[in-house]
C-alpha cells in the first residue's frame, strides 16, 4: 500500500493528466493553478523520495522523523532537475519543448520515480521508511506553531513562493505571447506518406528533401512563417555553435484557431557535410524571435 505522500503524488499526476487531455486545459486560470504546483513540486518530491527512502535522511542536525523542510526544499531543486532531463530528451523527438509534451514527460518521470520510491521503502523496516501520515502531520504542525522551527518553515515557504512567482510570471507571459502549442516535422516514407520518423539521413547535394511542417494553435488564429536553414554546427557538451548557415526557404503559415495544419515542403541543400542540422524555426508575423524550433540531422554528400 502506498504511503500518504506517495498516494498524493499519484493523485496529482492523475489530476494533471486529466487537465492535459481534456478541454479543461484550455482554461488558463485552471491550467496555471493546477499546473504550477505540479511542475514546481511533484516531480521533485517523487525524485527526492526515490533517492532518500529512509526517514530522517534529510532532517537537519540529528533530529529524527519526517524531514519536511529538507524534502520540501529538495522538491523544488528536484523539479528543476526533472524539467532539464525531460526537456533534453524531448529535444530529440518530434514534439520538442512543447507544453503538453513537457507535462506528459514530467508525469511519466514522477510516476517512475514514485514507483522506485515505493520499492525502496519496502526494502526497509516500517519504522525506518520515509513518508507522512496524519499523526506525523499533526505532531509536526504543533512543533512548527509552538517550537523554534517556525522561522525556518517561514523562510522555506518564502523561497518556494518566490520560485512559484517566478515560474508563474514565465507561464503567464508564455500564455500571453502566443497560442501556438506545437511545431513538429514529419518525414516522407517510400510510399510518399508523411509520417513521424521517416526523415532522410543521407542525401546528395541538389537532391530534394520533402518534409511535412506541422503547426498547431490552441486559442487564437496564427499568422507567421517558418524559416528553413541548413546549418553546420559544432557541439561541445551542451554548447552548440553554428559555424555556417544556409537559408533554404521561407514558408507562410496560417492556422485557424484550435486547429493543426501540415504543409508539405521540399528543399534542395547545396552545402555538403556530415551531420548537418536541418532547422525549422517558427516566427509570428512582425517578430524576429522564434516561437518554436525543430530540427533533424542529415549528412549531405557532394555530387
PDB file of C-alpha atoms in Angstrom:
ATOM      1  CA  UNK A   1       0.000   0.000   0.000  1.00  0.00           C
ATOM      2  CA  UNK A   2       1.257   3.472  -0.858  1.00  0.00           C
ATOM      3  CA  UNK A   3       2.135   5.894   1.915  1.00  0.00           C
ATOM      4  CA  UNK A   4       0.020   9.032   2.081  1.00  0.00           C
ATOM      5  CA  UNK A   5       2.688  11.202   0.465  1.00  0.00           C
ATOM      6  CA  UNK A   6       3.244   8.860  -2.498  1.00  0.00           C
ATOM      7  CA  UNK A   7      -0.510   8.461  -2.906  1.00  0.00           C
ATOM      8  CA  UNK A   8      -0.766  12.262  -3.077  1.00  0.00           C
ATOM      9  CA  UNK A   9       1.882  12.270  -5.824  1.00  0.00           C
ATOM     10  CA  UNK A  10      -0.033   9.680  -7.866  1.00  0.00           C
ATOM     11  CA  UNK A  11      -3.273  11.618  -7.356  1.00  0.00           C
ATOM     12  CA  UNK A  12      -1.567  14.805  -8.548  1.00  0.00           C
ATOM     13  CA  UNK A  13      -0.306  13.004 -11.654  1.00  0.00           C
ATOM     14  CA  UNK A  14      -3.801  11.718 -12.431  1.00  0.00           C
ATOM     15  CA  UNK A  15      -5.242  15.207 -11.951  1.00  0.00           C
ATOM     16  CA  UNK A  16      -2.581  16.738 -14.204  1.00  0.00           C
ATOM     17  CA  UNK A  17      -3.166  14.158 -16.938  1.00  0.00           C
ATOM     18  CA  UNK A  18      -6.904  14.801 -16.696  1.00  0.00           C
ATOM     19  CA  UNK A  19      -6.348  18.504 -17.280  1.00  0.00           C
ATOM     20  CA  UNK A  20      -3.913  17.954 -20.168  1.00  0.00           C
ATOM     21  CA  UNK A  21      -6.063  15.508 -22.161  1.00  0.00           C
ATOM     22  CA  UNK A  22      -9.404  17.275 -21.667  1.00  0.00           C
ATOM     23  CA  UNK A  23     -10.743  20.708 -22.689  1.00  0.00           C
ATOM     24  CA  UNK A  24     -10.099  21.848 -19.108  1.00  0.00           C
ATOM     25  CA  UNK A  25      -6.530  22.514 -20.204  1.00  0.00           C
ATOM     26  CA  UNK A  26      -7.768  25.420 -22.314  1.00  0.00           C
ATOM     27  CA  UNK A  27      -8.926  27.234 -19.157  1.00  0.00           C
ATOM     28  CA  UNK A  28      -5.939  29.444 -18.463  1.00  0.00           C
ATOM     29  CA  UNK A  29      -6.583  30.004 -14.751  1.00  0.00           C
ATOM     30  CA  UNK A  30      -7.186  26.310 -14.079  1.00  0.00           C
ATOM     31  CA  UNK A  31      -4.106  25.307 -16.076  1.00  0.00           C
ATOM     32  CA  UNK A  32      -1.902  27.649 -14.028  1.00  0.00           C
ATOM     33  CA  UNK A  33      -3.492  26.819 -10.640  1.00  0.00           C
ATOM     34  CA  UNK A  34      -3.040  23.075 -11.177  1.00  0.00           C
ATOM     35  CA  UNK A  35      -0.006  23.061 -13.439  1.00  0.00           C
ATOM     36  CA  UNK A  36       2.204  25.444 -11.453  1.00  0.00           C
ATOM     37  CA  UNK A  37       2.290  23.482  -8.160  1.00  0.00           C
ATOM     38  CA  UNK A  38       2.629  20.257 -10.137  1.00  0.00           C
ATOM     39  CA  UNK A  39       5.658  21.431 -12.128  1.00  0.00           C
ATOM     40  CA  UNK A  40       7.248  23.118  -9.110  1.00  0.00           C
ATOM     41  CA  UNK A  41       6.916  20.312  -6.550  1.00  0.00           C
ATOM     42  CA  UNK A  42       5.528  16.953  -7.677  1.00  0.00           C
ATOM     43  CA  UNK A  43       8.315  15.580  -9.946  1.00  0.00           C
ATOM     44  CA  UNK A  44      10.923  16.843  -7.493  1.00  0.00           C
ATOM     45  CA  UNK A  45       9.212  15.275  -4.489  1.00  0.00           C
ATOM     46  CA  UNK A  46       8.961  11.948  -6.319  1.00  0.00           C
ATOM     47  CA  UNK A  47      12.672  12.164  -7.178  1.00  0.00           C
ATOM     48  CA  UNK A  48      13.660  13.037  -3.593  1.00  0.00           C
ATOM     49  CA  UNK A  49      11.517  10.146  -2.307  1.00  0.00           C
ATOM     50  CA  UNK A  50      13.247   7.733  -4.690  1.00  0.00           C
ATOM     51  CA  UNK A  51      16.743   8.899  -3.723  1.00  0.00           C
ATOM     52  CA  UNK A  52      16.064   9.181   0.034  1.00  0.00           C
ATOM     53  CA  UNK A  53      13.675   6.368   1.037  1.00  0.00           C
ATOM     54  CA  UNK A  54      14.762   6.352   4.688  1.00  0.00           C
ATOM     55  CA  UNK A  55      13.083   8.594   7.253  1.00  0.00           C
ATOM     56  CA  UNK A  56      15.260  11.375   8.622  1.00  0.00           C
ATOM     57  CA  UNK A  57      17.813  11.356   5.776  1.00  0.00           C
ATOM     58  CA  UNK A  58      17.089  14.997   5.006  1.00  0.00           C
ATOM     59  CA  UNK A  59      16.464  16.094   8.589  1.00  0.00           C
ATOM     60  CA  UNK A  60      18.723  18.917   9.819  1.00  0.00           C
ATOM     61  CA  UNK A  61      21.164  18.190  12.653  1.00  0.00           C
ATOM     62  CA  UNK A  62      20.425  14.952  14.467  1.00  0.00           C
ATOM     63  CA  UNK A  63      16.637  15.105  14.558  1.00  0.00           C
ATOM     64  CA  UNK A  64      14.557  12.075  13.655  1.00  0.00           C
ATOM     65  CA  UNK A  65      11.253  11.628  11.933  1.00  0.00           C
ATOM     66  CA  UNK A  66       9.820  13.145   8.757  1.00  0.00           C
ATOM     67  CA  UNK A  67      12.155  15.762   7.273  1.00  0.00           C
ATOM     68  CA  UNK A  68       9.538  18.189   5.995  1.00  0.00           C
ATOM     69  CA  UNK A  69      11.800  21.149   5.341  1.00  0.00           C
ATOM     70  CA  UNK A  70      14.515  19.105   3.680  1.00  0.00           C
ATOM     71  CA  UNK A  71      12.095  17.274   1.413  1.00  0.00           C
ATOM     72  CA  UNK A  72      10.139  20.422   0.589  1.00  0.00           C
ATOM     73  CA  UNK A  73      13.269  22.320  -0.381  1.00  0.00           C
ATOM     74  CA  UNK A  74      14.640  19.290  -2.205  1.00  0.00           C
ATOM     75  CA  UNK A  75      11.402  19.015  -4.167  1.00  0.00           C
ATOM     76  CA  UNK A  76      11.945  22.421  -5.766  1.00  0.00           C
ATOM     77  CA  UNK A  77      15.520  21.546  -6.741  1.00  0.00           C
ATOM     78  CA  UNK A  78      14.462  18.082  -7.887  1.00  0.00           C
ATOM     79  CA  UNK A  79      11.740  19.516 -10.107  1.00  0.00           C
ATOM     80  CA  UNK A  80      14.361  21.694 -11.779  1.00  0.00           C
ATOM     81  CA  UNK A  81      16.407  18.569 -12.495  1.00  0.00           C
ATOM     82  CA  UNK A  82      13.315  16.762 -13.808  1.00  0.00           C
ATOM     83  CA  UNK A  83      12.452  19.621 -16.171  1.00  0.00           C
ATOM     84  CA  UNK A  84      16.025  19.694 -17.504  1.00  0.00           C
ATOM     85  CA  UNK A  85      16.064  15.925 -18.091  1.00  0.00           C
ATOM     86  CA  UNK A  86      12.632  15.774 -19.717  1.00  0.00           C
ATOM     87  CA  UNK A  87      13.291  18.869 -21.836  1.00  0.00           C
ATOM     88  CA  UNK A  88      16.634  17.481 -23.015  1.00  0.00           C
ATOM     89  CA  UNK A  89      15.057  14.185 -24.047  1.00  0.00           C
ATOM     90  CA  UNK A  90      12.129  15.867 -25.805  1.00  0.00           C
ATOM     91  CA  UNK A  91      14.565  17.943 -27.858  1.00  0.00           C
ATOM     92  CA  UNK A  92      15.388  14.754 -29.774  1.00  0.00           C
ATOM     93  CA  UNK A  93      11.744  13.950 -30.554  1.00  0.00           C
ATOM     94  CA  UNK A  94       9.153  15.309 -32.985  1.00  0.00           C
ATOM     95  CA  UNK A  95       7.295  17.006 -30.124  1.00  0.00           C
ATOM     96  CA  UNK A  96      10.101  19.292 -28.960  1.00  0.00           C
ATOM     97  CA  UNK A  97       9.888  21.583 -25.927  1.00  0.00           C
ATOM     98  CA  UNK A  98       6.103  21.987 -26.039  1.00  0.00           C
ATOM     99  CA  UNK A  99       3.746  22.454 -23.095  1.00  0.00           C
ATOM    100  CA  UNK A 100       1.705  19.271 -23.419  1.00  0.00           C
ATOM    101  CA  UNK A 101       4.796  17.175 -24.128  1.00  0.00           C
ATOM    102  CA  UNK A 102       6.624  18.650 -21.127  1.00  0.00           C
ATOM    103  CA  UNK A 103       3.702  17.974 -18.763  1.00  0.00           C
ATOM    104  CA  UNK A 104       3.299  14.444 -20.112  1.00  0.00           C
ATOM    105  CA  UNK A 105       7.025  13.828 -19.733  1.00  0.00           C
ATOM    106  CA  UNK A 106       7.044  15.163 -16.169  1.00  0.00           C
ATOM    107  CA  UNK A 107       4.056  12.941 -15.341  1.00  0.00           C
ATOM    108  CA  UNK A 108       5.906   9.851 -16.598  1.00  0.00           C
ATOM    109  CA  UNK A 109       9.060  10.945 -14.747  1.00  0.00           C
ATOM    110  CA  UNK A 110       7.137  11.419 -11.490  1.00  0.00           C
ATOM    111  CA  UNK A 111       5.315   8.093 -11.870  1.00  0.00           C
ATOM    112  CA  UNK A 112       8.561   6.177 -12.463  1.00  0.00           C
ATOM    113  CA  UNK A 113      10.261   7.932  -9.529  1.00  0.00           C
ATOM    114  CA  UNK A 114       7.257   7.186  -7.294  1.00  0.00           C
ATOM    115  CA  UNK A 115       7.430   3.503  -8.221  1.00  0.00           C
ATOM    116  CA  UNK A 116      11.135   3.421  -7.353  1.00  0.00           C
ATOM    117  CA  UNK A 117      10.452   5.226  -4.061  1.00  0.00           C
ATOM    118  CA  UNK A 118       7.722   2.729  -3.159  1.00  0.00           C
ATOM    119  CA  UNK A 119      10.012  -0.226  -3.942  1.00  0.00           C
ATOM    120  CA  UNK A 120      12.992   1.154  -1.998  1.00  0.00           C
ATOM    121  CA  UNK A 121      10.842   1.937   1.043  1.00  0.00           C
ATOM    122  CA  UNK A 122       9.505  -1.619   1.003  1.00  0.00           C
ATOM    123  CA  UNK A 123      13.061  -2.879   1.474  1.00  0.00           C
ATOM    124  CA  UNK A 124      13.345  -1.027   4.802  1.00  0.00           C
ATOM    125  CA  UNK A 125      11.782  -1.754   8.202  1.00  0.00           C
ATOM    126  CA  UNK A 126       8.470   0.047   8.617  1.00  0.00           C
ATOM    127  CA  UNK A 127       9.863   2.310  11.330  1.00  0.00           C
ATOM    128  CA  UNK A 128      12.660   3.484   9.031  1.00  0.00           C
ATOM    129  CA  UNK A 129      10.526   4.223   5.985  1.00  0.00           C
ATOM    130  CA  UNK A 130      10.119   7.832   4.932  1.00  0.00           C
ATOM    131  CA  UNK A 131       6.612   9.135   4.458  1.00  0.00           C
ATOM    132  CA  UNK A 132       3.901  11.023   6.248  1.00  0.00           C
ATOM    133  CA  UNK A 133       0.660  10.060   7.926  1.00  0.00           C
ATOM    134  CA  UNK A 134      -1.976  12.139   9.692  1.00  0.00           C
ATOM    135  CA  UNK A 135      -0.404  11.670  13.134  1.00  0.00           C
ATOM    136  CA  UNK A 136       3.024  12.869  11.974  1.00  0.00           C
ATOM    137  CA  UNK A 137       1.447  15.843  10.226  1.00  0.00           C
ATOM    138  CA  UNK A 138      -0.429  16.876  13.394  1.00  0.00           C
ATOM    139  CA  UNK A 139       2.701  16.414  15.506  1.00  0.00           C
ATOM    140  CA  UNK A 140       4.856  18.422  13.137  1.00  0.00           C
ATOM    141  CA  UNK A 141       2.240  21.181  12.949  1.00  0.00           C
ATOM    142  CA  UNK A 142       2.339  21.561  16.741  1.00  0.00           C
ATOM    143  CA  UNK A 143       6.144  21.700  16.607  1.00  0.00           C
ATOM    144  CA  UNK A 144       6.040  24.421  13.985  1.00  0.00           C
ATOM    145  CA  UNK A 145       3.437  26.512  15.784  1.00  0.00           C
ATOM    146  CA  UNK A 146       4.896  26.252  19.277  1.00  0.00           C
ATOM    147  CA  UNK A 147       8.546  25.399  18.618  1.00  0.00           C
ATOM    148  CA  UNK A 148      11.611  27.197  17.366  1.00  0.00           C
ATOM    149  CA  UNK A 149      11.348  25.807  13.818  1.00  0.00           C
ATOM    150  CA  UNK A 150       8.630  28.257  12.805  1.00  0.00           C
ATOM    151  CA  UNK A 151      11.165  30.722  11.423  1.00  0.00           C
ATOM    152  CA  UNK A 152      12.802  28.008   9.317  1.00  0.00           C
ATOM    153  CA  UNK A 153       9.435  26.978   7.912  1.00  0.00           C
ATOM    154  CA  UNK A 154       8.516  30.568   7.084  1.00  0.00           C
ATOM    155  CA  UNK A 155      11.836  31.124   5.309  1.00  0.00           C
ATOM    156  CA  UNK A 156      11.433  27.891   3.337  1.00  0.00           C
ATOM    157  CA  UNK A 157       7.902  28.843   2.297  1.00  0.00           C
ATOM    158  CA  UNK A 158       9.097  32.310   1.245  1.00  0.00           C
ATOM    159  CA  UNK A 159      11.721  30.737  -1.023  1.00  0.00           C
ATOM    160  CA  UNK A 160       9.158  28.351  -2.517  1.00  0.00           C
ATOM    161  CA  UNK A 161       6.610  31.123  -3.062  1.00  0.00           C
ATOM    162  CA  UNK A 162       9.275  33.268  -4.717  1.00  0.00           C
ATOM    163  CA  UNK A 163      10.152  30.407  -7.038  1.00  0.00           C
ATOM    164  CA  UNK A 164       6.465  29.832  -7.750  1.00  0.00           C
ATOM    165  CA  UNK A 165       6.034  33.522  -8.532  1.00  0.00           C
ATOM    166  CA  UNK A 166       8.931  33.449 -10.967  1.00  0.00           C
ATOM    167  CA  UNK A 167       7.555  30.368 -12.706  1.00  0.00           C
ATOM    168  CA  UNK A 168       4.099  31.954 -12.714  1.00  0.00           C
ATOM    169  CA  UNK A 169       5.380  35.071 -14.462  1.00  0.00           C
ATOM    170  CA  UNK A 170       7.070  32.945 -17.115  1.00  0.00           C
ATOM    171  CA  UNK A 171       3.941  30.830 -17.535  1.00  0.00           C
ATOM    172  CA  UNK A 172       1.732  33.906 -17.762  1.00  0.00           C
ATOM    173  CA  UNK A 173       3.971  35.587 -20.332  1.00  0.00           C
ATOM    174  CA  UNK A 174       4.200  32.370 -22.302  1.00  0.00           C
ATOM    175  CA  UNK A 175       0.422  32.076 -22.343  1.00  0.00           C
ATOM    176  CA  UNK A 176       0.020  35.679 -23.405  1.00  0.00           C
ATOM    177  CA  UNK A 177       2.759  35.700 -26.027  1.00  0.00           C
ATOM    178  CA  UNK A 178       1.310  33.064 -28.277  1.00  0.00           C
ATOM    179  CA  UNK A 179      -1.290  30.352 -28.570  1.00  0.00           C
ATOM    180  CA  UNK A 180       0.907  28.198 -30.794  1.00  0.00           C
ATOM    181  CA  UNK A 181       1.311  24.976 -28.893  1.00  0.00           C
ATOM    182  CA  UNK A 182       3.312  22.826 -31.266  1.00  0.00           C
ATOM    183  CA  UNK A 183       5.727  22.710 -34.176  1.00  0.00           C
ATOM    184  CA  UNK A 184       6.751  19.322 -35.498  1.00  0.00           C
ATOM    185  CA  UNK A 185       8.394  17.847 -38.569  1.00  0.00           C
ATOM    186  CA  UNK A 186       7.267  14.753 -40.483  1.00  0.00           C
ATOM    187  CA  UNK A 187       9.324  12.778 -42.984  1.00  0.00           C
ATOM    188  CA  UNK A 188       8.204  11.237 -46.279  1.00  0.00           C
ATOM    189  CA  UNK A 189       8.282   7.432 -46.443  1.00  0.00           C
ATOM    190  CA  UNK A 190       8.730   5.238 -49.528  1.00  0.00           C
ATOM    191  CA  UNK A 191       5.023   5.422 -50.351  1.00  0.00           C
ATOM    192  CA  UNK A 192       5.010   9.225 -50.281  1.00  0.00           C
ATOM    193  CA  UNK A 193       3.138   9.463 -46.982  1.00  0.00           C
ATOM    194  CA  UNK A 194       4.224  11.931 -44.309  1.00  0.00           C
ATOM    195  CA  UNK A 195       4.987  10.093 -41.082  1.00  0.00           C
ATOM    196  CA  UNK A 196       6.975  10.656 -37.899  1.00  0.00           C
ATOM    197  CA  UNK A 197      10.448   9.169 -38.021  1.00  0.00           C
ATOM    198  CA  UNK A 198      10.768   8.884 -41.805  1.00  0.00           C
ATOM    199  CA  UNK A 199      13.419  11.566 -42.001  1.00  0.00           C
ATOM    200  CA  UNK A 200      16.196  11.386 -44.603  1.00  0.00           C
ATOM    201  CA  UNK A 201      19.595  10.690 -43.080  1.00  0.00           C
ATOM    202  CA  UNK A 202      21.839  10.746 -46.161  1.00  0.00           C
ATOM    203  CA  UNK A 203      21.288  12.805 -49.311  1.00  0.00           C
ATOM    204  CA  UNK A 204      23.380  14.276 -52.115  1.00  0.00           C
ATOM    205  CA  UNK A 205      23.825  17.962 -52.911  1.00  0.00           C
ATOM    206  CA  UNK A 206      20.930  19.016 -55.130  1.00  0.00           C
ATOM    207  CA  UNK A 207      18.644  16.164 -54.061  1.00  0.00           C
ATOM    208  CA  UNK A 208      15.118  17.061 -52.998  1.00  0.00           C
ATOM    209  CA  UNK A 209      14.174  16.611 -49.343  1.00  0.00           C
ATOM    210  CA  UNK A 210      10.431  16.528 -48.686  1.00  0.00           C
ATOM    211  CA  UNK A 211       9.078  17.010 -45.190  1.00  0.00           C
ATOM    212  CA  UNK A 212       5.806  17.963 -43.564  1.00  0.00           C
ATOM    213  CA  UNK A 213       5.760  21.030 -41.318  1.00  0.00           C
ATOM    214  CA  UNK A 214       3.063  20.695 -38.664  1.00  0.00           C
ATOM    215  CA  UNK A 215       1.872  23.746 -36.727  1.00  0.00           C
ATOM    216  CA  UNK A 216      -0.946  23.689 -34.166  1.00  0.00           C
ATOM    217  CA  UNK A 217      -2.621  26.507 -32.249  1.00  0.00           C
ATOM    218  CA  UNK A 218      -4.962  26.317 -29.282  1.00  0.00           C
ATOM    219  CA  UNK A 219      -6.862  29.538 -28.637  1.00  0.00           C
ATOM    220  CA  UNK A 220      -6.465  32.017 -31.475  1.00  0.00           C
ATOM    221  CA  UNK A 221      -5.527  32.071 -35.172  1.00  0.00           C
ATOM    222  CA  UNK A 222      -1.848  32.141 -36.026  1.00  0.00           C
ATOM    223  CA  UNK A 223      -0.201  34.014 -38.885  1.00  0.00           C
ATOM    224  CA  UNK A 224       3.509  33.673 -39.342  1.00  0.00           C
ATOM    225  CA  UNK A 225       6.276  31.939 -41.196  1.00  0.00           C
ATOM    226  CA  UNK A 226       8.678  29.037 -40.965  1.00  0.00           C
ATOM    227  CA  UNK A 227      12.287  29.681 -41.944  1.00  0.00           C
ATOM    228  CA  UNK A 228      14.258  26.611 -43.028  1.00  0.00           C
ATOM    229  CA  UNK A 229      18.036  26.660 -42.691  1.00  0.00           C
ATOM    230  CA  UNK A 230      20.798  24.105 -43.187  1.00  0.00           C
ATOM    231  CA  UNK A 231      23.451  24.631 -40.521  1.00  0.00           C
ATOM    232  CA  UNK A 232      26.943  23.329 -39.941  1.00  0.00           C
ATOM    233  CA  UNK A 233      27.338  23.129 -36.175  1.00  0.00           C
ATOM    234  CA  UNK A 234      29.887  22.180 -33.560  1.00  0.00           C
ATOM    235  CA  UNK A 235      28.584  20.510 -30.404  1.00  0.00           C
ATOM    236  CA  UNK A 236      30.702  20.803 -27.255  1.00  0.00           C
ATOM    237  CA  UNK A 237      28.779  19.359 -24.332  1.00  0.00           C
ATOM    238  CA  UNK A 238      25.616  21.446 -24.114  1.00  0.00           C
ATOM    239  CA  UNK A 239      27.053  24.271 -26.242  1.00  0.00           C
ATOM    240  CA  UNK A 240      26.054  24.328 -29.910  1.00  0.00           C
ATOM    241  CA  UNK A 241      27.955  26.715 -32.194  1.00  0.00           C
ATOM    242  CA  UNK A 242      26.759  27.437 -35.737  1.00  0.00           C
ATOM    243  CA  UNK A 243      29.800  27.877 -37.997  1.00  0.00           C
ATOM    244  CA  UNK A 244      27.941  28.071 -41.322  1.00  0.00           C
ATOM    245  CA  UNK A 245      24.295  28.602 -42.153  1.00  0.00           C
ATOM    246  CA  UNK A 246      22.361  28.467 -45.402  1.00  0.00           C
ATOM    247  CA  UNK A 247      18.754  29.648 -45.674  1.00  0.00           C
ATOM    248  CA  UNK A 248      16.798  27.234 -47.841  1.00  0.00           C
ATOM    249  CA  UNK A 249      13.273  28.623 -47.829  1.00  0.00           C
ATOM    250  CA  UNK A 250      10.579  30.660 -46.074  1.00  0.00           C
ATOM    251  CA  UNK A 251       7.035  29.373 -45.848  1.00  0.00           C
ATOM    252  CA  UNK A 252       3.998  31.433 -44.879  1.00  0.00           C
ATOM    253  CA  UNK A 253       1.884  29.684 -42.256  1.00  0.00           C
ATOM    254  CA  UNK A 254      -1.744  30.435 -41.393  1.00  0.00           C
ATOM    255  CA  UNK A 255      -3.559  28.277 -38.845  1.00  0.00           C
ATOM    256  CA  UNK A 256      -7.204  28.748 -37.742  1.00  0.00           C
ATOM    257  CA  UNK A 257      -7.895  28.801 -34.004  1.00  0.00           C
ATOM    258  CA  UNK A 258      -7.814  25.390 -32.380  1.00  0.00           C
ATOM    259  CA  UNK A 259      -6.569  23.572 -35.466  1.00  0.00           C
ATOM    260  CA  UNK A 260      -3.398  21.987 -36.813  1.00  0.00           C
ATOM    261  CA  UNK A 261      -2.063  22.270 -40.353  1.00  0.00           C
ATOM    262  CA  UNK A 262       0.624  20.210 -42.074  1.00  0.00           C
ATOM    263  CA  UNK A 263       2.404  21.846 -45.009  1.00  0.00           C
ATOM    264  CA  UNK A 264       4.312  19.648 -47.439  1.00  0.00           C
ATOM    265  CA  UNK A 265       7.650  21.281 -48.134  1.00  0.00           C
ATOM    266  CA  UNK A 266      10.615  20.456 -50.403  1.00  0.00           C
ATOM    267  CA  UNK A 267      14.153  21.869 -50.207  1.00  0.00           C
ATOM    268  CA  UNK A 268      17.382  21.176 -52.090  1.00  0.00           C
ATOM    269  CA  UNK A 269      20.553  21.543 -49.999  1.00  0.00           C
ATOM    270  CA  UNK A 270      23.647  22.897 -51.747  1.00  0.00           C
ATOM    271  CA  UNK A 271      26.016  22.635 -48.754  1.00  0.00           C
ATOM    272  CA  UNK A 272      27.809  19.314 -48.210  1.00  0.00           C
ATOM    273  CA  UNK A 273      28.920  17.918 -44.876  1.00  0.00           C
ATOM    274  CA  UNK A 274      28.414  15.263 -42.218  1.00  0.00           C
ATOM    275  CA  UNK A 275      25.782  15.658 -39.514  1.00  0.00           C
ATOM    276  CA  UNK A 276      24.344  18.944 -40.711  1.00  0.00           C
ATOM    277  CA  UNK A 277      21.343  20.370 -38.884  1.00  0.00           C
ATOM    278  CA  UNK A 278      18.229  20.999 -40.962  1.00  0.00           C
ATOM    279  CA  UNK A 279      16.438  23.529 -38.769  1.00  0.00           C
ATOM    280  CA  UNK A 280      12.873  24.815 -38.893  1.00  0.00           C
ATOM    281  CA  UNK A 281      12.091  27.969 -36.900  1.00  0.00           C
ATOM    282  CA  UNK A 282       8.572  29.297 -36.421  1.00  0.00           C
ATOM    283  CA  UNK A 283       8.025  33.066 -36.249  1.00  0.00           C
ATOM    284  CA  UNK A 284       4.948  35.163 -35.677  1.00  0.00           C
ATOM    285  CA  UNK A 285       4.416  37.920 -38.252  1.00  0.00           C
ATOM    286  CA  UNK A 286       6.138  41.096 -37.109  1.00  0.00           C
ATOM    287  CA  UNK A 287       8.545  39.282 -34.785  1.00  0.00           C
ATOM    288  CA  UNK A 288      12.161  38.247 -35.268  1.00  0.00           C
ATOM    289  CA  UNK A 289      12.182  35.934 -32.245  1.00  0.00           C
ATOM    290  CA  UNK A 290      11.415  32.295 -32.966  1.00  0.00           C
ATOM    291  CA  UNK A 291       8.456  30.881 -31.035  1.00  0.00           C
ATOM    292  CA  UNK A 292       9.390  27.269 -31.698  1.00  0.00           C
ATOM    293  CA  UNK A 293      12.261  25.366 -33.266  1.00  0.00           C
ATOM    294  CA  UNK A 294      12.589  21.826 -34.588  1.00  0.00           C
ATOM    295  CA  UNK A 295      15.437  20.141 -36.415  1.00  0.00           C
ATOM    296  CA  UNK A 296      16.639  16.902 -37.979  1.00  0.00           C
ATOM    297  CA  UNK A 297      20.215  15.740 -38.543  1.00  0.00           C
ATOM    298  CA  UNK A 298      21.336  14.812 -42.069  1.00  0.00           C
ATOM    299  CA  UNK A 299      24.541  14.075 -43.971  1.00  0.00           C
ATOM    300  CA  UNK A 300      24.832  15.741 -47.386  1.00  0.00           C
ATOM    301  CA  UNK A 301      27.304  14.112 -49.783  1.00  0.00           C
ATOM    302  CA  UNK A 302      28.965  16.168 -52.556  1.00  0.00           C
ATOM    303  CA  UNK A 303      27.768  15.400 -56.072  1.00  0.00           C
TER     304      UNK A 303
END
